[in-house]
Coordinates of C-alpha atoms in Angstrom, one line a residue:
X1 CA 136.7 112.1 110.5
X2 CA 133.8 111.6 107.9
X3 CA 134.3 112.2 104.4
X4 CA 132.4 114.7 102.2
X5 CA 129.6 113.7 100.3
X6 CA 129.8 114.9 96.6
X7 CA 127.2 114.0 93.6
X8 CA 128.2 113.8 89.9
X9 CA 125.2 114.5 88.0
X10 CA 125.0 113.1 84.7
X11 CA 123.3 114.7 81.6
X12 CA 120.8 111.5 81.2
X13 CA 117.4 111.2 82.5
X14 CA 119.2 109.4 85.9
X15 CA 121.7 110.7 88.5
X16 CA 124.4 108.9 89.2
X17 CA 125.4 109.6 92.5
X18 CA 128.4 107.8 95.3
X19 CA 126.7 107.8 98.6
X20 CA 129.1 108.3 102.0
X21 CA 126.4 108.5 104.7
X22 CA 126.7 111.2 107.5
X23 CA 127.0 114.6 105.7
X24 CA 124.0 116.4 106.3
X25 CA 121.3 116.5 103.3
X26 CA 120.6 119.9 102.3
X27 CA 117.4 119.5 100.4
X28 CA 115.2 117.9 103.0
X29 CA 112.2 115.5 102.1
X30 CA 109.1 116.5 103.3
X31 CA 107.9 116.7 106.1
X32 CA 105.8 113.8 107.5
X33 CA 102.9 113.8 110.5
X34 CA 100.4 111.1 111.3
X35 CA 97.9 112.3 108.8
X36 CA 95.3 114.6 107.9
X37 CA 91.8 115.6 106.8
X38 CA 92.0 116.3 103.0
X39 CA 91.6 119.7 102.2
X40 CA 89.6 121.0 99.5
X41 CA 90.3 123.3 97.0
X42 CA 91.2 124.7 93.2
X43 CA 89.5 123.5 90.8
X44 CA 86.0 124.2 90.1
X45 CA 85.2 120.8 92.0
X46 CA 86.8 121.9 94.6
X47 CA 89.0 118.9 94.5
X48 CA 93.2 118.4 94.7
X49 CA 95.4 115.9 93.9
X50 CA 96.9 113.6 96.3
X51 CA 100.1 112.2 95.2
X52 CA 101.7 109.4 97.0
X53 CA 104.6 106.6 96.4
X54 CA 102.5 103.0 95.9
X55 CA 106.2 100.7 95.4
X56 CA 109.5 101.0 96.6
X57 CA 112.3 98.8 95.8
X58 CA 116.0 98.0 95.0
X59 CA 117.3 97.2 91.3
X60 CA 120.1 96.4 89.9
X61 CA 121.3 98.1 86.2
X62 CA 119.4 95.6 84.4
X63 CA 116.0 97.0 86.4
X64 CA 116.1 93.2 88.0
X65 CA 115.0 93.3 91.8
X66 CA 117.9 92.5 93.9
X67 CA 117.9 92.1 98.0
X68 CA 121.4 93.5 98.3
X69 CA 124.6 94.9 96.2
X70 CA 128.4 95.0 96.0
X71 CA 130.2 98.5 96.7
X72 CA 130.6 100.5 93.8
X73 CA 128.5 98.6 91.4
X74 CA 125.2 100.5 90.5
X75 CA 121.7 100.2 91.2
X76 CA 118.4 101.6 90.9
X77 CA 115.8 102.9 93.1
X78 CA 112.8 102.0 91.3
X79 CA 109.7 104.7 92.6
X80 CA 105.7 104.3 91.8
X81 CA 104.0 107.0 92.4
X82 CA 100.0 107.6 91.8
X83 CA 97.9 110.3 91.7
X84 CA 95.3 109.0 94.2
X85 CA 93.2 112.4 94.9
X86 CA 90.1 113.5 93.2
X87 CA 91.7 116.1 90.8
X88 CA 94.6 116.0 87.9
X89 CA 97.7 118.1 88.1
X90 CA 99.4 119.7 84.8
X91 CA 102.5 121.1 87.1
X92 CA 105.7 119.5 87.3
X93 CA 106.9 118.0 90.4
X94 CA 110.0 115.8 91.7
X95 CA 110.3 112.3 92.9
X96 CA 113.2 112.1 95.1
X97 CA 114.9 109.1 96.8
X98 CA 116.7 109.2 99.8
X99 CA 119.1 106.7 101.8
X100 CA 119.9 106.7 105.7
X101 CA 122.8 104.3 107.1
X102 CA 121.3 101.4 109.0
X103 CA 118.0 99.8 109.0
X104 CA 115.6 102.9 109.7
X105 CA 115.3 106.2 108.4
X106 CA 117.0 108.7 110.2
X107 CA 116.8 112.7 110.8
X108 CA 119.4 113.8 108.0
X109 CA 118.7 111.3 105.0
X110 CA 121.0 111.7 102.2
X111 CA 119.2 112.9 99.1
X112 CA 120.4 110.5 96.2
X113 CA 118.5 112.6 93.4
X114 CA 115.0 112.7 92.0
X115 CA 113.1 113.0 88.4
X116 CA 110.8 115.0 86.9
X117 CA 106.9 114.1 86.6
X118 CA 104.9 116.3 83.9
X119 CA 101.6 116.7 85.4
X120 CA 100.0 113.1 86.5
X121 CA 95.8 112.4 86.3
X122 CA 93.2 111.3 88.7
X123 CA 94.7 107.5 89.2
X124 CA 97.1 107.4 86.8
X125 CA 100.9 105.9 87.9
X126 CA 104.4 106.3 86.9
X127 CA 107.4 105.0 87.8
X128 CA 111.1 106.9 88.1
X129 CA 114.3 105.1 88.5
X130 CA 117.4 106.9 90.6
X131 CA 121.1 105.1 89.8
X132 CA 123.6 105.7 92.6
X133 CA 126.7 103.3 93.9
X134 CA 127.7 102.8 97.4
X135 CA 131.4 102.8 98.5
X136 CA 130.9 101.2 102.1
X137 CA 129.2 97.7 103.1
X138 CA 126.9 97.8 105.8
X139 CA 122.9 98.1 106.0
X140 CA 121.0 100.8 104.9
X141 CA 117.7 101.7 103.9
X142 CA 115.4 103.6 101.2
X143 CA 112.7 106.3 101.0
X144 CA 111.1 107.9 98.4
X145 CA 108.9 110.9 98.2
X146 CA 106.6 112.6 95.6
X147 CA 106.9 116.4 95.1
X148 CA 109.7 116.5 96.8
X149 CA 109.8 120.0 95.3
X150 CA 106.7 121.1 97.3
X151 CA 105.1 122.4 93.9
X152 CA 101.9 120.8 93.9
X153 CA 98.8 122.1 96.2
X154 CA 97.3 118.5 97.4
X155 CA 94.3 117.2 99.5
X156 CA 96.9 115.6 101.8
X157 CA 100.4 117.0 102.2
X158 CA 101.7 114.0 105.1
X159 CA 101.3 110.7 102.8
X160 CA 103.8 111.6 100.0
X161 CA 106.8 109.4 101.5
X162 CA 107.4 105.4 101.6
X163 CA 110.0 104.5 103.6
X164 CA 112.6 101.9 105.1
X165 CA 113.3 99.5 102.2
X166 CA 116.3 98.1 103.9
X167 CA 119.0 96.4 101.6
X168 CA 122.7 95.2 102.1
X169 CA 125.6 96.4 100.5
X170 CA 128.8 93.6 100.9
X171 CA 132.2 93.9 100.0
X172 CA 135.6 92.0 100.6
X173 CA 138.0 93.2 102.8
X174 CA 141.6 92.1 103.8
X175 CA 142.8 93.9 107.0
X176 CA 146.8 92.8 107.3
X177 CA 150.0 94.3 109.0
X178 CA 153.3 94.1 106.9
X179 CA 156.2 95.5 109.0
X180 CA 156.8 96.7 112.7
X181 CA 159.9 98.3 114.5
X182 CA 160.4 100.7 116.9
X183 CA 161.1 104.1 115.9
X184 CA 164.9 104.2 116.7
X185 CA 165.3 100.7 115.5
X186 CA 166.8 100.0 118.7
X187 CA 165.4 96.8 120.5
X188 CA 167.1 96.6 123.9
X189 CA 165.7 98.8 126.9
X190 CA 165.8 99.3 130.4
X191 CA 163.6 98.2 133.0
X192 CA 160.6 100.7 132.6
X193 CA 162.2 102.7 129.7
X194 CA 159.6 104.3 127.2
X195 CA 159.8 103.4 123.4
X196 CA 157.4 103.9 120.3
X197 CA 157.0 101.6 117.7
X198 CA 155.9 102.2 114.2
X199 CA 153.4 99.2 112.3
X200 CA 152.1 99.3 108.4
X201 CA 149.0 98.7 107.9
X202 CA 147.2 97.1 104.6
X203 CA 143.9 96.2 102.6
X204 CA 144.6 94.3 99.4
X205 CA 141.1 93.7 99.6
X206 CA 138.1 96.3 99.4
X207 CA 135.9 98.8 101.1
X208 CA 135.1 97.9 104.8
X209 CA 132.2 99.6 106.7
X210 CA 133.5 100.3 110.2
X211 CA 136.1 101.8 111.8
X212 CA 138.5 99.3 113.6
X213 CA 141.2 98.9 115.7
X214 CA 144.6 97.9 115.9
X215 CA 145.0 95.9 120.1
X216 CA 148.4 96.0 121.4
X217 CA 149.8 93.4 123.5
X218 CA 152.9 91.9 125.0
X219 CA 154.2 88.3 125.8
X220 CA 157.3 86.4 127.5
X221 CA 159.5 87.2 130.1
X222 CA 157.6 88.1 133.1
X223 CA 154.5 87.1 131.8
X224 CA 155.2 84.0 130.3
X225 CA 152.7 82.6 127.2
X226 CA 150.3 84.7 128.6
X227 CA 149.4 87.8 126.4
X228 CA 149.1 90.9 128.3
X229 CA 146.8 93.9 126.7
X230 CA 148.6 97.4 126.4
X231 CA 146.8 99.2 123.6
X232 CA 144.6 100.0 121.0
X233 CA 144.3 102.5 118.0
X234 CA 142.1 103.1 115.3
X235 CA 142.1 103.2 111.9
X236 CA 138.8 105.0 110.4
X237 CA 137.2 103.1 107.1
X238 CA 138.1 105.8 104.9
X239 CA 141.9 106.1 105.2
X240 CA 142.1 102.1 104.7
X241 CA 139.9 101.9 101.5
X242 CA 140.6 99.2 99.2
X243 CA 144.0 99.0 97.7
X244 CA 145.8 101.5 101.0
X245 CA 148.2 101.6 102.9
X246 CA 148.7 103.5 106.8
X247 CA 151.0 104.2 108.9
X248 CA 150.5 104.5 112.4
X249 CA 152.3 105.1 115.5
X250 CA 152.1 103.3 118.8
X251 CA 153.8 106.1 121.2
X252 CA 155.0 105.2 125.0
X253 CA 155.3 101.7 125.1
X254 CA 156.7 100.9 128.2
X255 CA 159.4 98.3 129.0
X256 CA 158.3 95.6 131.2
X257 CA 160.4 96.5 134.9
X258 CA 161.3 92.8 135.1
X259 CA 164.4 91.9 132.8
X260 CA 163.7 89.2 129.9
X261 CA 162.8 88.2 126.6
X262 CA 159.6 89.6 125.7
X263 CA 157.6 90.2 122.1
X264 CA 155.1 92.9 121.4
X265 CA 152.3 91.9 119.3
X266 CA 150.3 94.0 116.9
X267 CA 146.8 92.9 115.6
X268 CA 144.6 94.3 113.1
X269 CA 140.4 94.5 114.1
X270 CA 141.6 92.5 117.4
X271 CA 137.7 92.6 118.0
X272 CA 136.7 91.1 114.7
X273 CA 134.9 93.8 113.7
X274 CA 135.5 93.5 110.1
X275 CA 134.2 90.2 107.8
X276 CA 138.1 89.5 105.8
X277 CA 139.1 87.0 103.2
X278 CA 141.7 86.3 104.9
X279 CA 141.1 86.3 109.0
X280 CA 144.5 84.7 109.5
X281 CA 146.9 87.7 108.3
X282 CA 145.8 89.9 111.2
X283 CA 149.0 89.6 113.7
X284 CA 152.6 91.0 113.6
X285 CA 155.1 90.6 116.5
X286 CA 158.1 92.3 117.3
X287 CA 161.2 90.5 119.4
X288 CA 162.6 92.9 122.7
X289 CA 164.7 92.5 125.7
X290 CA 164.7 94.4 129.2
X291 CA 168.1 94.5 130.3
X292 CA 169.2 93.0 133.9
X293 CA 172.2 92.7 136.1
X294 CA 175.0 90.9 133.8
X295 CA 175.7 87.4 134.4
X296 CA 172.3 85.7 133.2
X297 CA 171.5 84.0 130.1
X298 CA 169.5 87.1 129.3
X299 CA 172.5 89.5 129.7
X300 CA 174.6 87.2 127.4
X301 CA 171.9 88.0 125.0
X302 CA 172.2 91.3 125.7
X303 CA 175.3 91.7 125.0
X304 CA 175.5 89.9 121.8
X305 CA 172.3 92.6 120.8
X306 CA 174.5 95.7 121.5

């Protein structure tokens, strides 16, 4: 389940905007081919303006250039744009950025904002700045586009974009598992019997980019030191943000038919999906027995359980 995507626009001359890639942009940029003949047109030269984005690039606050970021710190994507056609324009147009998750631009990039431009002459330049903050790591990548607002008649309408200015957002996760029983609290079954269990899951830490998985597995009795693979579940990124807590429910776990001592073993990412501070706080276990026919060492155990 993704989350929604909501801007907070701010009364300055930048938007400030918290990006969760994969809600669907509804103010497309424009549309791009392979080129063009330029047109001619309104003035009395019969010229247009042509306006297209020259730079493209990450910044941090301090308008420093920076190849990557930390979640939810801010930065800038810093747009040139120059009026290379043969006529001036007095209208106003935008200068929108965009962001796509991963390391090329995709079909639904997520508009981040844009700026105004009044009017721009036969060569001039200017350049806007767009703040935004990203909440997940990962790789993603920027493209800008002039008049984004489609309000300026130009020579060439498919050169206006510059795109794929791929950057890095990191953060510091700590995936852990802090308690385990079964649902009943019982902890003594019968050969084959069915049981579910219940596991906490934490992140002291921050943000991570993927969802992951919690593998399942049992040990002892019948299968000795070996660990046997039951399970898995998953956790999606955004209901273990930084500083959560989930619950989560392992149903049907079925008692081994062979009586004995066994442990069932919950691990967090079990496929090392996620980069963690700590990688070594990953694993909880939880003691069981399968009952047998009494006179064993096992069924001495047994009875001292119930």
């Amino acid at each position: 389940m993704s989350s929604l995507f909501i801007p907070k626009v701010m009364a300055q001359a930048c938007v400030d905007v918290t990006l969760n890639v994969g809600s669907l942009n509804t103010d497309p940029p424009p549309s791009e081919s392979s080129g063009g003949d330029a047109t001619t047109g309104t003035n009395a030269s019969g010229s247009k303006p042509d306006l297209i984005i020259i730079e493209l690039s990450l910044e941090d606050a301090a308008h420093n250039p920076i190849p990557n970021l930390h979640i939810n710190t801010s930065a800038r994507c810093r747009m040139r744009l120059k009026n290379q056609g043969a006529a001036s324009t007095s209208t106003t147009f935008r200068t929108s950025c965009y962001i796509s998750d991963g390391l090329k631009t995709d079909d639904n990039p997520q508009d981040m904002g844009g700026e105004e431009t009044q009017g721009l002459g036969i060569g001039a330049t200017h350049t806007e700045h767009e703040d935004f903050t990203l909440e997940y790591p990962g790789w993603y990548n920027m493209m800008a586009c002039a008049d984004s607002s489609h309000q300026v008649t130009e020579s060439n309408e498919n050169n206006q974009c510059k795109r794929e200015v791929a950057f890095e957002v990191v953060s510091s996760p700590n995936l852990t598992l802090t308690a385990i029983a079964t649902t009943t609290g019982i902890t003594v079954f019968n050969p084959g019997e069915a049981f579910s269990v219940n596991v906490t899951a934490a992140n002291p830490g921050e943000n991570f980019g993927k969802s992951i998985y919690i593998g399942w597995y049992m040990t002892g009795g019948a299968y000795g030191t070996g660990e046997v693979f039951i399970a898995r579940d998953q956790i999606k990124r955004e209901n273990l943000k930084g500083g959560m807590t989930k619950g989560e429910n392992l149903e049907s776990v079925f008692a081994p038919t062979t009586p004995g001592r066994y442990t069932l073993i919950a691990r967090i990412d079990y496929d090392g999906r996620v980069n963690e501070t700590n990688e070594n706080d990953n694993e909880i276990r939880l003691p069981f027995h399968v009952k047998g026919s009494l006179g064993g060492e096992d069924d001495i155990f047994e009875m001292l359980l119930n």
